[in-house]
Amino acid sequence: QLQASGGGLVQPGGSLKLSCVASGSPVHPYAIGWFRQAPGKEREGVSCVGSSGGSTTYSDSVKGRFAISRDNSKNTVWLQMSSLKLEDTALYYCATVGNLWCPTDWQTQGRSWGQGTLVTVSS
C-alpha cells in the first residue's frame, strides 16, 4: 500500500513537497501516479513517473509547476509543487498505475490507494 504525506497549508505562490512511501512491497518496478480530488470534483490524475524515474508526464493544469521524482532505494516517490494556486487545493493520493512505464490511460489505472494528504492553498 502507498501512503502519501507532506500536505499542509500554504499561501498562493508557495511550495510543498509531497512524499509517497510504499509499505509491504517495493515501489519498483511500478509506475506511480499522483492524483488529487478537490471537494465536489472528480479525482484527477496530476503526474506519473515510470519505474526508473526517467519518464514523467503531467496534466496540463500542473505542467511547469510540479515535478515528480522517485528513489527506488528509498521506496519513495515525491511530488514537488511550486507556484501553488488556490485551485490546487485538494486531497492528494499516490497509486500504482502500471508496470515499468506510465500507460497512456494512466489516469484511470490507479491501484493500491492509501490515505491521501490534504493540500490547502489559501491566503
mmCIF file of C-alpha atoms in Angstrom:
data_model
loop_
_atom_site.group_PDB
_atom_site.id
_atom_site.type_symbol
_atom_site.label_atom_id
_atom_site.label_comp_id
_atom_site.label_asym_id
_atom_site.label_seq_id
_atom_site.Cartn_x
_atom_site.Cartn_y
_atom_site.Cartn_z
ATOM 1 C CA GLN A 1 0.000 0.000 0.000
ATOM 2 C CA LEU A 2 1.129 3.528 -0.735
ATOM 3 C CA GLN A 3 0.991 6.287 1.843
ATOM 4 C CA ALA A 4 1.058 9.950 0.893
ATOM 5 C CA SER A 5 2.294 12.633 3.277
ATOM 6 C CA GLY A 6 3.619 16.176 3.341
ATOM 7 C CA GLY A 7 0.451 18.142 2.813
ATOM 8 C CA GLY A 8 -0.381 21.319 4.666
ATOM 9 C CA LEU A 9 -1.485 24.913 4.447
ATOM 10 C CA VAL A 10 0.419 27.149 2.045
ATOM 11 C CA GLN A 11 -0.115 30.585 0.565
ATOM 12 C CA PRO A 12 -0.649 31.122 -3.152
ATOM 13 C CA GLY A 13 2.694 31.102 -4.915
ATOM 14 C CA GLY A 14 4.223 28.873 -2.265
ATOM 15 C CA SER A 15 5.705 25.390 -2.463
ATOM 16 C CA LEU A 16 5.193 21.988 -0.897
ATOM 17 C CA LYS A 17 6.830 18.615 -1.393
ATOM 18 C CA LEU A 18 4.695 15.524 -1.053
ATOM 19 C CA SER A 19 6.067 12.064 -0.362
ATOM 20 C CA CYS A 20 4.647 8.680 -1.308
ATOM 21 C CA VAL A 21 6.105 5.721 0.559
ATOM 22 C CA ALA A 22 5.384 2.076 -0.205
ATOM 23 C CA SER A 23 4.895 -0.351 2.639
ATOM 24 C CA GLY A 24 4.847 -4.108 2.358
ATOM 25 C CA SER A 25 6.223 -4.263 -1.164
ATOM 26 C CA PRO A 26 8.801 -2.378 -3.215
ATOM 27 C CA VAL A 27 7.707 0.582 -5.276
ATOM 28 C CA HIS A 28 9.858 -0.726 -8.140
ATOM 29 C CA PRO A 29 9.007 -1.801 -10.862
ATOM 30 C CA TYR A 30 5.729 0.052 -10.762
ATOM 31 C CA ALA A 31 4.897 3.293 -12.469
ATOM 32 C CA ILE A 32 3.469 5.614 -9.836
ATOM 33 C CA GLY A 33 0.864 8.296 -10.290
ATOM 34 C CA TRP A 34 -0.134 11.247 -8.180
ATOM 35 C CA PHE A 35 -3.825 12.088 -8.107
ATOM 36 C CA ARG A 36 -5.939 14.706 -6.391
ATOM 37 C CA GLN A 37 -9.568 15.251 -5.544
ATOM 38 C CA ALA A 38 -10.966 18.635 -4.688
ATOM 39 C CA PRO A 39 -14.258 18.995 -2.811
ATOM 40 C CA GLY A 40 -17.178 18.375 -5.125
ATOM 41 C CA LYS A 41 -14.945 17.378 -8.025
ATOM 42 C CA GLU A 42 -13.856 14.126 -9.608
ATOM 43 C CA ARG A 43 -10.442 12.671 -8.937
ATOM 44 C CA GLU A 44 -7.825 13.998 -11.328
ATOM 45 C CA GLY A 45 -4.538 12.472 -12.389
ATOM 46 C CA VAL A 46 -1.761 15.003 -11.790
ATOM 47 C CA SER A 47 1.505 13.314 -12.686
ATOM 48 C CA CYS A 48 3.058 9.946 -13.405
ATOM 49 C CA VAL A 49 6.606 8.585 -13.274
ATOM 50 C CA GLY A 50 7.934 5.393 -14.822
ATOM 51 C CA SER A 51 9.749 2.752 -12.801
ATOM 52 C CA SER A 52 13.241 4.096 -13.494
ATOM 53 C CA GLY A 53 12.300 7.726 -12.990
ATOM 54 C CA GLY A 54 13.340 8.699 -16.479
ATOM 55 C CA SER A 55 9.843 9.017 -17.908
ATOM 56 C CA THR A 56 7.389 11.530 -16.494
ATOM 57 C CA THR A 57 4.090 13.031 -17.556
ATOM 58 C CA TYR A 58 1.946 15.848 -16.189
ATOM 59 C CA SER A 59 -1.577 17.096 -16.541
ATOM 60 C CA ASP A 60 -1.911 20.428 -18.293
ATOM 61 C CA SER A 61 -3.125 22.016 -15.063
ATOM 62 C CA VAL A 62 0.226 21.454 -13.301
ATOM 63 C CA LYS A 63 2.751 21.294 -16.139
ATOM 64 C CA GLY A 64 5.677 23.594 -15.469
ATOM 65 C CA ARG A 65 4.808 23.955 -11.784
ATOM 66 C CA PHE A 66 5.010 20.409 -10.409
ATOM 67 C CA ALA A 67 7.873 17.929 -10.631
ATOM 68 C CA ILE A 68 7.667 14.218 -9.920
ATOM 69 C CA SER A 69 10.675 12.122 -8.942
ATOM 70 C CA ARG A 70 11.497 8.845 -7.244
ATOM 71 C CA ASP A 71 14.223 6.976 -5.416
ATOM 72 C CA ASN A 72 13.625 3.239 -5.592
ATOM 73 C CA SER A 73 16.293 2.558 -2.977
ATOM 74 C CA LYS A 74 14.165 4.578 -0.536
ATOM 75 C CA ASN A 75 10.879 3.146 -1.828
ATOM 76 C CA THR A 76 9.686 6.716 -2.227
ATOM 77 C CA VAL A 77 8.125 8.937 -4.888
ATOM 78 C CA TRP A 78 7.916 12.702 -4.443
ATOM 79 C CA LEU A 79 5.806 15.465 -5.908
ATOM 80 C CA GLN A 80 7.438 18.884 -5.708
ATOM 81 C CA MET A 81 4.742 21.519 -6.067
ATOM 82 C CA SER A 82 5.652 25.121 -6.785
ATOM 83 C CA SER A 83 3.765 28.286 -7.706
ATOM 84 C CA LEU A 84 0.743 26.856 -5.975
ATOM 85 C CA LYS A 85 -2.673 28.217 -6.845
ATOM 86 C CA LEU A 86 -5.956 28.264 -4.970
ATOM 87 C CA GLU A 87 -7.275 25.630 -7.355
ATOM 88 C CA ASP A 88 -4.527 23.206 -6.305
ATOM 89 C CA THR A 89 -6.359 22.730 -3.009
ATOM 90 C CA ALA A 90 -7.282 19.050 -2.804
ATOM 91 C CA LEU A 91 -6.666 15.726 -1.162
ATOM 92 C CA TYR A 92 -3.619 14.225 -2.885
ATOM 93 C CA TYR A 93 -3.110 10.494 -3.332
ATOM 94 C CA CYS A 94 -0.491 8.275 -4.896
ATOM 95 C CA ALA A 95 -1.129 4.933 -6.534
ATOM 96 C CA THR A 96 0.460 2.358 -8.789
ATOM 97 C CA VAL A 97 -0.664 2.786 -12.392
ATOM 98 C CA GLY A 98 1.179 0.053 -14.243
ATOM 99 C CA ASN A 99 4.388 -1.890 -14.662
ATOM 100 C CA LEU A 100 7.569 -0.131 -15.777
ATOM 101 C CA TRP A 101 6.074 2.891 -17.538
ATOM 102 C CA CYS A 102 3.031 5.146 -17.428
ATOM 103 C CA PRO A 103 0.379 3.825 -19.784
ATOM 104 C CA THR A 104 -1.455 6.284 -21.971
ATOM 105 C CA ASP A 105 -4.546 5.821 -19.805
ATOM 106 C CA TRP A 106 -2.616 6.016 -16.524
ATOM 107 C CA GLN A 107 -5.150 8.439 -15.067
ATOM 108 C CA THR A 108 -7.720 5.612 -14.924
ATOM 109 C CA GLN A 109 -5.366 2.859 -13.768
ATOM 110 C CA GLY A 110 -4.758 3.737 -10.146
ATOM 111 C CA ARG A 111 -4.323 0.794 -7.750
ATOM 112 C CA SER A 112 -3.142 0.258 -4.167
ATOM 113 C CA TRP A 113 -4.581 3.513 -2.909
ATOM 114 C CA GLY A 114 -3.624 4.675 0.516
ATOM 115 C CA GLN A 115 -4.781 7.557 2.627
ATOM 116 C CA GLY A 116 -4.294 10.906 0.981
ATOM 117 C CA THR A 117 -2.669 14.055 2.251
ATOM 118 C CA LEU A 118 -4.509 17.368 2.280
ATOM 119 C CA VAL A 119 -3.052 20.380 0.500
ATOM 120 C CA THR A 120 -4.743 23.690 1.206
ATOM 121 C CA VAL A 121 -3.721 26.774 -0.726
ATOM 122 C CA SER A 122 -5.116 29.861 0.920
ATOM 123 C CA SER A 123 -4.159 33.416 1.717
#
